[in-house]
Structure formats: C-alpha cells, structure tokens
Amino acid sequence: MTINVRSNQGPPVPAQWLRPTAKDTSFEEMQRRLQTDGYVFVKNLLSREEVQRVRKEYFAHYEPTGILKPGTPAEDGIFNDENDPLAHGGIGAGELPPTDLQVKTMIEAHTQPEYLRMLENAEFRAFVRDIMGWEKEILLTRTMIRHNAPGALSTGVHYDKLFLRKGEAEFLTAWVPIGDTKATGGGLMYLSDSVSVGREIEEDFTRRAKELSDEERLSAFNVHMEKYGQLSQNASEFGDLRQPDGEKSLRHWLVADYEAGDVVFHDPYIVHASSKNEDVDGRIRVSTDLRFYEDGSDMDDRWMKLWTPGDGL
C-alpha cells in the first residue's frame, strides 16, 4: 500500500512505509538494519508522557507569538489558520520569521527544562551507545527543536553530512517527533537505499570544492551548494533514481505515521526530507534533530554550541 505525500515543489510522490523496529529487538539486528537500510525506526523508545510534556512546554513557550488557534490546548499544537503559515516557519524552513519575538522564542526553545531533561534520558543515551557499540557518547550541543505548521515550507531534500563536514568520525542522527505526526503531517521521509547516493553526491561536491578555502569547503552554503544547503525542494526528482544494480525498479520514498515516543536513527548520508504538512486537523509538527559521536572521536566541533540564527551551520 502506498500513500501520496508532497514536498515543497513538484508533484506528489507515492511513498511506501518505513520498517518499524521494536525496542527490544537485538542490537545486532538493529546494527544490521542501520547498515543495510540506512535507518532504524524504533517504536516507543521514549515514554509517550515524557514526549508530550516537551510538546506542551514547547507550545506554551510559543503561545505569545500567536501561532496557536485561540481556545485550543497548548499540547495539541493547532495552528491559528488566520495567520500566514509562511510567517511562522521553524528552523530550516527558509528565512527567519519576521518578528524579534519569534526569533527570541526560537532560540530559547532549546533551553527549556522538559526538553533538556529528555535529552539526558539515561535509557535513551544507553540505547545510542548500544546500537553503535560505543563506550561513551557525545551529544552535540547544537540540537534543533523546530516546528512545521500546515502550509509552511518543509525541510528540503538533503543528507546530514552536508552540514557536518568537519572531522573524520562518523556520527549518528536521532530524529525525534515531538508528538503524533501523520505521514502527511510533515514528518521525515527517507529515500530507500540512498546512503550510496548521498556518498556519491558528497564525493562530487568534494572534488568541485578543491579550489575553495577550508572554511568555504566545509560550508553547506558554499558556491557549489543549493540555497539553504539542500539538494532540492522537489522530492520527485529523487524518486526517479534507479537502483544501483541496474534493475528497472526505482528507489522510493518511505514514510510513517509517527507516534510520540518513536525515534528514527539514521546514517549521515541517507537522503531524506520532510513531507509537506497537510494535516487535516491543523496540527503543527514539532521534532528535534540530535547528533551523536563516540567520545574522543574526530567530531565536528563547530556544533558544540547552541543553535543561533545565522551561525553558518
């Protein structure tokens, strides 16, 4: 069974479904899936109550910006459709929002207490160590908790290594939906079998960047890159890629109906994007992006600071 989802540009794409993984699956099997699929979609890793507390906190923090529909509970996150959704974009959704209050709120969202408690969840951090076989993990300080309102710009097609080019060590991304998120509600969509695609694209960028300074070469926004560091705003361009073995089958986009407590771990090179948020109930998607390295590895230390507007990353 497929479902049609949209990106910022282009026609709808027929998407298939991510393979779910129970959290009590053996770590050997999870490591195998991460290597072969490029992702592990772990169901109910975090407690639903913990994640919902973060969602409620986020929207209570954002309520003064006018983003919420009047008279609705904060944790529901229902968009005030009297507003222009393009004026209420989150991180990575094009330009910064237009008011100083919105920008200030966006920055301060990263230091709210319930959110910080979730990041330090001992079971979650142990899970990261076990799935990677690390003795100790480092969470990069520059996390990105962000929202995507219905009708706003979603995150374009990219792979994460574009933005973390400094350092030789590989990292692990954990994408955490903060609240239930339908496949058509702005959640992440992954291109199947695309780790090799991301690696090939990055190798091409590296060849073309030889004449640049070290600082420019590391930037996801250098002269060889697209605006906002993305590969494309049109997901259908990538669904047409052929499988590497030359078979007639095409790669396809993979989506899920995410639930509060789910976590997707993915490879730095897997190609992914956010679906266009077309939630019929007007729910705003909230999520956070977390990057982990093994302690002591050659990591991208540019990310050891809180997110701020215009930080060049």
mmCIF file of C-alpha atoms in Angstrom, residues 22-308:
data_model
loop_
_atom_site.group_PDB
_atom_site.id
_atom_site.type_symbol
_atom_site.label_atom_id
_atom_site.label_comp_id
_atom_site.label_asym_id
_atom_site.label_seq_id
_atom_site.Cartn_x
_atom_site.Cartn_y
_atom_site.Cartn_z
ATOM 1 C CA ALA A 22 10.563 -2.972 18.351
ATOM 2 C CA LYS A 23 12.820 -1.512 21.032
ATOM 3 C CA ASP A 24 13.546 -4.992 22.442
ATOM 4 C CA THR A 25 14.998 -6.170 19.104
ATOM 5 C CA SER A 26 18.590 -7.367 19.497
ATOM 6 C CA PHE A 27 21.229 -4.700 18.969
ATOM 7 C CA GLU A 28 22.950 -6.977 16.467
ATOM 8 C CA GLU A 29 19.811 -6.883 14.324
ATOM 9 C CA MET A 30 19.458 -3.120 14.748
ATOM 10 C CA GLN A 31 23.062 -2.612 13.696
ATOM 11 C CA ARG A 32 22.407 -4.771 10.643
ATOM 12 C CA ARG A 33 19.339 -2.715 9.722
ATOM 13 C CA LEU A 34 21.218 0.550 10.186
ATOM 14 C CA GLN A 35 23.936 -0.716 7.861
ATOM 15 C CA THR A 36 21.647 -2.188 5.196
ATOM 16 C CA ASP A 37 18.684 0.218 5.306
ATOM 17 C CA GLY A 38 20.457 3.360 6.470
ATOM 18 C CA TYR A 39 17.931 3.833 9.282
ATOM 19 C CA VAL A 40 16.340 2.137 12.286
ATOM 20 C CA PHE A 41 12.794 3.251 13.111
ATOM 21 C CA VAL A 42 12.397 2.333 16.789
ATOM 22 C CA LYS A 43 8.868 2.302 18.163
ATOM 23 C CA ASN A 44 8.072 3.649 21.640
ATOM 24 C CA LEU A 45 11.692 4.083 22.719
ATOM 25 C CA LEU A 46 10.812 7.101 24.850
ATOM 26 C CA SER A 47 7.768 7.299 27.077
ATOM 27 C CA ARG A 48 4.788 8.974 25.461
ATOM 28 C CA GLU A 49 4.208 11.052 28.596
ATOM 29 C CA GLU A 50 7.743 12.444 28.548
ATOM 30 C CA VAL A 51 7.490 13.481 24.903
ATOM 31 C CA GLN A 52 4.050 15.028 25.378
ATOM 32 C CA ARG A 53 5.417 17.117 28.260
ATOM 33 C CA VAL A 54 8.034 18.501 25.890
ATOM 34 C CA ARG A 55 5.359 19.258 23.290
ATOM 35 C CA LYS A 56 3.193 21.062 25.846
ATOM 36 C CA GLU A 57 6.198 23.049 27.077
ATOM 37 C CA TYR A 58 7.177 23.998 23.517
ATOM 38 C CA PHE A 59 3.782 25.411 22.622
ATOM 39 C CA ALA A 60 3.290 27.122 25.980
ATOM 40 C CA HIS A 61 6.589 28.838 25.206
ATOM 41 C CA TYR A 62 5.443 29.719 21.664
ATOM 42 C CA GLU A 63 1.877 30.791 22.519
ATOM 43 C CA PRO A 64 2.736 34.535 22.807
ATOM 44 C CA THR A 65 3.771 34.532 19.123
ATOM 45 C CA GLY A 66 0.161 33.908 18.060
ATOM 46 C CA ILE A 67 0.949 30.600 16.362
ATOM 47 C CA LEU A 68 -1.806 28.653 18.169
ATOM 48 C CA LYS A 69 -5.507 28.641 17.436
ATOM 49 C CA PRO A 70 -7.219 30.526 20.267
ATOM 50 C CA GLY A 71 -9.032 28.339 22.783
ATOM 51 C CA THR A 72 -7.121 25.129 21.967
ATOM 52 C CA PRO A 73 -4.830 23.266 24.416
ATOM 53 C CA ALA A 74 -1.142 24.067 24.010
ATOM 54 C CA GLU A 75 -0.048 20.436 23.621
ATOM 55 C CA ASP A 76 -2.485 19.929 20.725
ATOM 56 C CA GLY A 77 -0.434 22.442 18.743
ATOM 57 C CA ILE A 78 -3.280 23.529 16.452
ATOM 58 C CA PHE A 79 -2.207 26.253 14.043
ATOM 59 C CA ASN A 80 -4.051 29.571 14.031
ATOM 60 C CA ASP A 81 -5.209 29.487 10.410
ATOM 61 C CA GLU A 82 -5.934 33.211 10.442
ATOM 62 C CA ASN A 83 -2.162 33.634 10.183
ATOM 63 C CA ASP A 84 0.105 33.206 7.170
ATOM 64 C CA PRO A 85 1.957 29.901 7.747
ATOM 65 C CA LEU A 86 4.989 31.258 5.898
ATOM 66 C CA ALA A 87 5.330 33.860 8.660
ATOM 67 C CA HIS A 88 5.580 31.102 11.284
ATOM 68 C CA GLY A 89 8.376 28.956 9.893
ATOM 69 C CA GLY A 90 10.678 26.892 12.070
ATOM 70 C CA ILE A 91 14.408 26.265 11.749
ATOM 71 C CA GLY A 92 15.296 25.195 8.206
ATOM 72 C CA ALA A 93 12.024 26.454 6.708
ATOM 73 C CA GLY A 94 13.501 29.194 4.569
ATOM 74 C CA GLU A 95 14.035 32.639 6.064
ATOM 75 C CA LEU A 96 13.736 33.533 9.731
ATOM 76 C CA PRO A 97 10.281 34.532 10.982
ATOM 77 C CA PRO A 98 9.561 38.265 10.733
ATOM 78 C CA THR A 99 9.366 39.390 14.375
ATOM 79 C CA ASP A 100 12.000 39.706 17.082
ATOM 80 C CA LEU A 101 9.695 37.846 19.491
ATOM 81 C CA GLN A 102 9.523 34.837 17.162
ATOM 82 C CA VAL A 103 13.308 34.695 16.751
ATOM 83 C CA LYS A 104 13.873 35.073 20.507
ATOM 84 C CA THR A 105 11.335 32.313 21.173
ATOM 85 C CA MET A 106 13.025 30.057 18.610
ATOM 86 C CA ILE A 107 16.402 30.462 20.318
ATOM 87 C CA GLU A 108 15.076 29.971 23.853
ATOM 88 C CA ALA A 109 13.159 26.811 22.890
ATOM 89 C CA HIS A 110 16.480 24.942 23.034
ATOM 90 C CA THR A 111 16.988 25.558 26.752
ATOM 91 C CA GLN A 112 13.549 24.723 28.159
ATOM 92 C CA PRO A 113 13.734 22.322 31.151
ATOM 93 C CA GLU A 114 11.493 19.467 29.931
ATOM 94 C CA TYR A 115 13.336 19.414 26.603
ATOM 95 C CA LEU A 116 16.744 19.296 28.279
ATOM 96 C CA ARG A 117 15.547 16.504 30.580
ATOM 97 C CA MET A 118 14.504 14.432 27.574
ATOM 98 C CA LEU A 119 17.941 14.853 26.007
ATOM 99 C CA GLU A 120 19.558 13.432 29.141
ATOM 100 C CA ASN A 121 17.196 10.442 29.383
ATOM 101 C CA ALA A 122 19.508 7.680 30.636
ATOM 102 C CA GLU A 123 17.731 4.840 28.810
ATOM 103 C CA PHE A 124 17.826 6.790 25.557
ATOM 104 C CA ARG A 125 21.530 7.595 25.875
ATOM 105 C CA ALA A 126 22.362 3.977 26.742
ATOM 106 C CA PHE A 127 20.412 2.886 23.667
ATOM 107 C CA VAL A 128 22.598 5.133 21.482
ATOM 108 C CA ARG A 129 25.750 3.580 22.946
ATOM 109 C CA ASP A 130 24.463 0.055 22.453
ATOM 110 C CA ILE A 131 23.267 0.495 18.882
ATOM 111 C CA MET A 132 26.654 1.984 17.920
ATOM 112 C CA GLY A 133 28.859 -0.198 20.118
ATOM 113 C CA TRP A 134 30.360 2.833 21.862
ATOM 114 C CA GLU A 135 31.626 3.011 25.443
ATOM 115 C CA LYS A 136 30.632 6.671 25.759
ATOM 116 C CA GLU A 137 28.665 9.016 23.531
ATOM 117 C CA ILE A 138 28.741 12.775 22.996
ATOM 118 C CA LEU A 139 25.565 14.655 22.078
ATOM 119 C CA LEU A 140 26.364 17.742 20.044
ATOM 120 C CA THR A 141 25.176 20.880 21.826
ATOM 121 C CA ARG A 142 23.629 22.250 18.637
ATOM 122 C CA THR A 143 20.345 20.361 18.679
ATOM 123 C CA MET A 144 17.443 21.649 16.598
ATOM 124 C CA ILE A 145 13.953 21.563 18.041
ATOM 125 C CA ARG A 146 11.611 23.032 15.468
ATOM 126 C CA HIS A 147 8.080 23.173 14.172
ATOM 127 C CA ASN A 148 6.387 22.935 10.796
ATOM 128 C CA ALA A 149 2.930 24.488 10.522
ATOM 129 C CA PRO A 150 0.389 23.285 7.943
ATOM 130 C CA GLY A 151 1.072 25.093 4.681
ATOM 131 C CA ALA A 152 4.540 26.297 5.690
ATOM 132 C CA LEU A 153 7.760 25.338 3.940
ATOM 133 C CA SER A 154 9.050 21.907 4.887
ATOM 134 C CA THR A 155 12.677 20.800 5.028
ATOM 135 C CA GLY A 156 14.049 20.138 1.544
ATOM 136 C CA VAL A 157 15.900 17.061 0.294
ATOM 137 C CA HIS A 158 19.321 16.635 1.904
ATOM 138 C CA TYR A 159 21.641 14.315 3.816
ATOM 139 C CA ASP A 160 23.081 15.327 7.177
ATOM 140 C CA LYS A 161 26.785 15.141 6.321
ATOM 141 C CA LEU A 162 26.288 18.283 4.208
ATOM 142 C CA PHE A 163 26.111 20.261 7.437
ATOM 143 C CA LEU A 164 28.725 18.359 9.492
ATOM 144 C CA ARG A 165 31.723 18.142 7.182
ATOM 145 C CA LYS A 166 34.411 18.952 9.726
ATOM 146 C CA GLY A 167 36.017 15.962 11.419
ATOM 147 C CA GLU A 168 36.636 12.476 10.093
ATOM 148 C CA ALA A 169 34.468 10.496 12.509
ATOM 149 C CA GLU A 170 31.016 9.308 11.533
ATOM 150 C CA PHE A 171 28.051 10.366 13.628
ATOM 151 C CA LEU A 172 24.561 9.075 14.302
ATOM 152 C CA THR A 173 21.447 11.204 13.908
ATOM 153 C CA ALA A 174 18.392 10.630 16.078
ATOM 154 C CA TRP A 175 15.211 12.252 14.764
ATOM 155 C CA VAL A 176 12.558 12.531 17.458
ATOM 156 C CA PRO A 177 8.963 13.526 16.615
ATOM 157 C CA ILE A 178 7.584 15.576 19.497
ATOM 158 C CA GLY A 179 4.014 14.327 19.315
ATOM 159 C CA ASP A 180 1.997 12.152 16.941
ATOM 160 C CA THR A 181 2.750 13.010 13.318
ATOM 161 C CA LYS A 182 0.922 11.531 10.339
ATOM 162 C CA ALA A 183 2.771 10.692 7.125
ATOM 163 C CA THR A 184 1.101 13.718 5.534
ATOM 164 C CA GLY A 185 1.719 15.877 8.597
ATOM 165 C CA GLY A 186 5.292 16.998 7.998
ATOM 166 C CA GLY A 187 7.272 14.029 9.329
ATOM 167 C CA LEU A 188 10.551 12.814 7.874
ATOM 168 C CA MET A 189 10.530 10.833 4.634
ATOM 169 C CA TYR A 190 13.541 8.727 3.632
ATOM 170 C CA LEU A 191 14.712 7.695 0.176
ATOM 171 C CA SER A 192 15.197 3.925 0.102
ATOM 172 C CA ASP A 193 18.698 2.533 -0.459
ATOM 173 C CA SER A 194 20.130 6.050 -0.655
ATOM 174 C CA VAL A 195 23.228 6.002 1.559
ATOM 175 C CA SER A 196 25.304 5.319 -1.555
ATOM 176 C CA VAL A 197 23.547 8.209 -3.320
ATOM 177 C CA GLY A 198 24.495 10.610 -0.537
ATOM 178 C CA ARG A 199 28.093 9.404 -0.568
ATOM 179 C CA GLU A 200 28.362 9.838 -4.345
ATOM 180 C CA ILE A 201 26.931 13.355 -4.195
ATOM 181 C CA GLU A 202 29.287 14.314 -1.362
ATOM 182 C CA GLU A 203 32.287 12.936 -3.272
ATOM 183 C CA ASP A 204 31.283 15.096 -6.237
ATOM 184 C CA PHE A 205 30.954 18.181 -4.017
ATOM 185 C CA THR A 206 34.389 17.430 -2.528
ATOM 186 C CA ARG A 207 36.018 17.247 -5.970
ATOM 187 C CA ARG A 208 34.456 20.536 -7.034
ATOM 188 C CA ALA A 209 35.418 22.275 -3.792
ATOM 189 C CA LYS A 210 39.176 21.744 -4.115
ATOM 190 C CA GLU A 211 39.769 25.378 -5.108
ATOM 191 C CA LEU A 212 37.882 26.716 -2.079
ATOM 192 C CA SER A 213 39.335 27.724 1.280
ATOM 193 C CA ASP A 214 38.987 25.244 4.133
ATOM 194 C CA GLU A 215 36.197 27.311 5.668
ATOM 195 C CA GLU A 216 34.263 27.503 2.392
ATOM 196 C CA ARG A 217 34.801 23.812 1.637
ATOM 197 C CA LEU A 218 33.224 22.785 4.936
ATOM 198 C CA SER A 219 30.207 25.034 4.486
ATOM 199 C CA ALA A 220 26.875 23.591 3.333
ATOM 200 C CA PHE A 221 26.229 27.011 1.802
ATOM 201 C CA ASN A 222 29.301 27.395 -0.433
ATOM 202 C CA VAL A 223 29.126 28.351 -4.113
ATOM 203 C CA HIS A 224 28.557 24.741 -5.223
ATOM 204 C CA MET A 225 25.582 24.197 -2.932
ATOM 205 C CA GLU A 226 21.901 24.982 -3.333
ATOM 206 C CA LYS A 227 20.112 27.641 -1.268
ATOM 207 C CA TYR A 228 19.709 26.653 2.401
ATOM 208 C CA GLY A 229 22.185 23.789 1.846
ATOM 209 C CA GLN A 230 19.534 21.485 0.403
ATOM 210 C CA LEU A 231 19.835 19.229 -2.644
ATOM 211 C CA SER A 232 16.351 20.019 -3.938
ATOM 212 C CA GLN A 233 12.880 21.164 -2.917
ATOM 213 C CA ASN A 234 11.318 18.554 -5.227
ATOM 214 C CA ALA A 235 11.236 15.021 -3.811
ATOM 215 C CA SER A 236 10.004 13.538 -7.098
ATOM 216 C CA GLU A 237 13.420 14.193 -8.669
ATOM 217 C CA PHE A 238 14.960 11.634 -6.340
ATOM 218 C CA GLY A 239 12.222 9.040 -6.548
ATOM 219 C CA ASP A 240 13.234 8.581 -10.187
ATOM 220 C CA LEU A 241 16.721 7.337 -9.293
ATOM 221 C CA ARG A 242 17.454 3.794 -10.442
ATOM 222 C CA GLN A 243 18.633 1.080 -8.126
ATOM 223 C CA PRO A 244 22.414 0.549 -8.226
ATOM 224 C CA ASP A 245 22.156 -2.970 -9.661
ATOM 225 C CA GLY A 246 20.586 -1.634 -12.854
ATOM 226 C CA GLU A 247 17.201 -3.221 -12.251
ATOM 227 C CA LYS A 248 14.112 -1.481 -13.557
ATOM 228 C CA SER A 249 12.799 -0.790 -10.068
ATOM 229 C CA LEU A 250 13.097 2.762 -8.797
ATOM 230 C CA ARG A 251 14.051 3.971 -5.374
ATOM 231 C CA HIS A 252 11.029 5.104 -3.424
ATOM 232 C CA TRP A 253 10.258 7.395 -0.541
ATOM 233 C CA LEU A 254 9.469 5.864 2.856
ATOM 234 C CA VAL A 255 7.185 7.467 5.441
ATOM 235 C CA ALA A 256 5.444 6.612 8.715
ATOM 236 C CA ASP A 257 2.627 7.630 10.987
ATOM 237 C CA TYR A 258 4.910 8.570 13.877
ATOM 238 C CA GLU A 259 3.781 8.359 17.485
ATOM 239 C CA ALA A 260 5.078 10.280 20.487
ATOM 240 C CA GLY A 261 7.943 8.152 21.832
ATOM 241 C CA ASP A 262 9.197 6.914 18.449
ATOM 242 C CA VAL A 263 12.784 7.648 17.377
ATOM 243 C CA VAL A 264 14.411 7.218 13.974
ATOM 244 C CA PHE A 265 18.179 6.708 13.964
ATOM 245 C CA HIS A 266 19.805 7.286 10.595
ATOM 246 C CA ASP A 267 23.075 7.293 8.680
ATOM 247 C CA PRO A 268 24.804 10.640 7.912
ATOM 248 C CA TYR A 269 24.441 10.036 4.154
ATOM 249 C CA ILE A 270 20.877 8.776 3.812
ATOM 250 C CA VAL A 271 18.821 11.127 1.627
ATOM 251 C CA HIS A 272 15.733 12.465 3.372
ATOM 252 C CA ALA A 273 13.317 15.393 3.605
ATOM 253 C CA SER A 274 10.167 16.444 5.422
ATOM 254 C CA SER A 275 6.795 15.880 3.863
ATOM 255 C CA LYS A 276 4.599 18.914 3.328
ATOM 256 C CA ASN A 277 2.426 19.372 6.398
ATOM 257 C CA GLU A 278 -1.132 18.855 5.171
ATOM 258 C CA ASP A 279 -2.587 17.691 8.485
ATOM 259 C CA VAL A 280 -6.379 17.850 8.204
ATOM 260 C CA ASP A 281 -6.746 18.901 11.854
ATOM 261 C CA GLY A 282 -4.222 21.715 11.577
ATOM 262 C CA ARG A 283 -1.645 20.073 13.874
ATOM 263 C CA ILE A 284 1.775 21.659 13.895
ATOM 264 C CA ARG A 285 4.603 19.146 13.645
ATOM 265 C CA VAL A 286 7.353 19.508 16.231
ATOM 266 C CA SER A 287 10.553 17.455 16.168
ATOM 267 C CA THR A 288 14.172 17.600 17.199
ATOM 268 C CA ASP A 289 17.380 16.559 15.450
ATOM 269 C CA LEU A 290 20.133 15.117 17.647
ATOM 270 C CA ARG A 291 23.641 14.159 16.536
ATOM 271 C CA PHE A 292 25.866 11.793 18.482
ATOM 272 C CA TYR A 293 29.567 10.971 18.190
ATOM 273 C CA GLU A 294 31.711 8.499 20.050
ATOM 274 C CA ASP A 295 33.527 10.261 22.867
ATOM 275 C CA GLY A 296 37.080 11.134 21.837
ATOM 276 C CA SER A 297 36.451 10.842 18.096
ATOM 277 C CA ASP A 298 37.298 13.494 15.500
ATOM 278 C CA MET A 299 33.938 15.263 15.538
ATOM 279 C CA ASP A 300 32.621 18.479 14.024
ATOM 280 C CA ASP A 301 33.300 20.778 16.971
ATOM 281 C CA ARG A 302 31.570 23.692 15.241
ATOM 282 C CA TRP A 303 28.375 22.111 16.572
ATOM 283 C CA MET A 304 29.398 22.267 20.242
ATOM 284 C CA LYS A 305 27.327 25.394 20.800
ATOM 285 C CA LEU A 306 23.624 26.153 20.935
ATOM 286 C CA TRP A 307 21.787 26.919 17.696
ATOM 287 C CA THR A 308 21.596 30.625 16.901
#
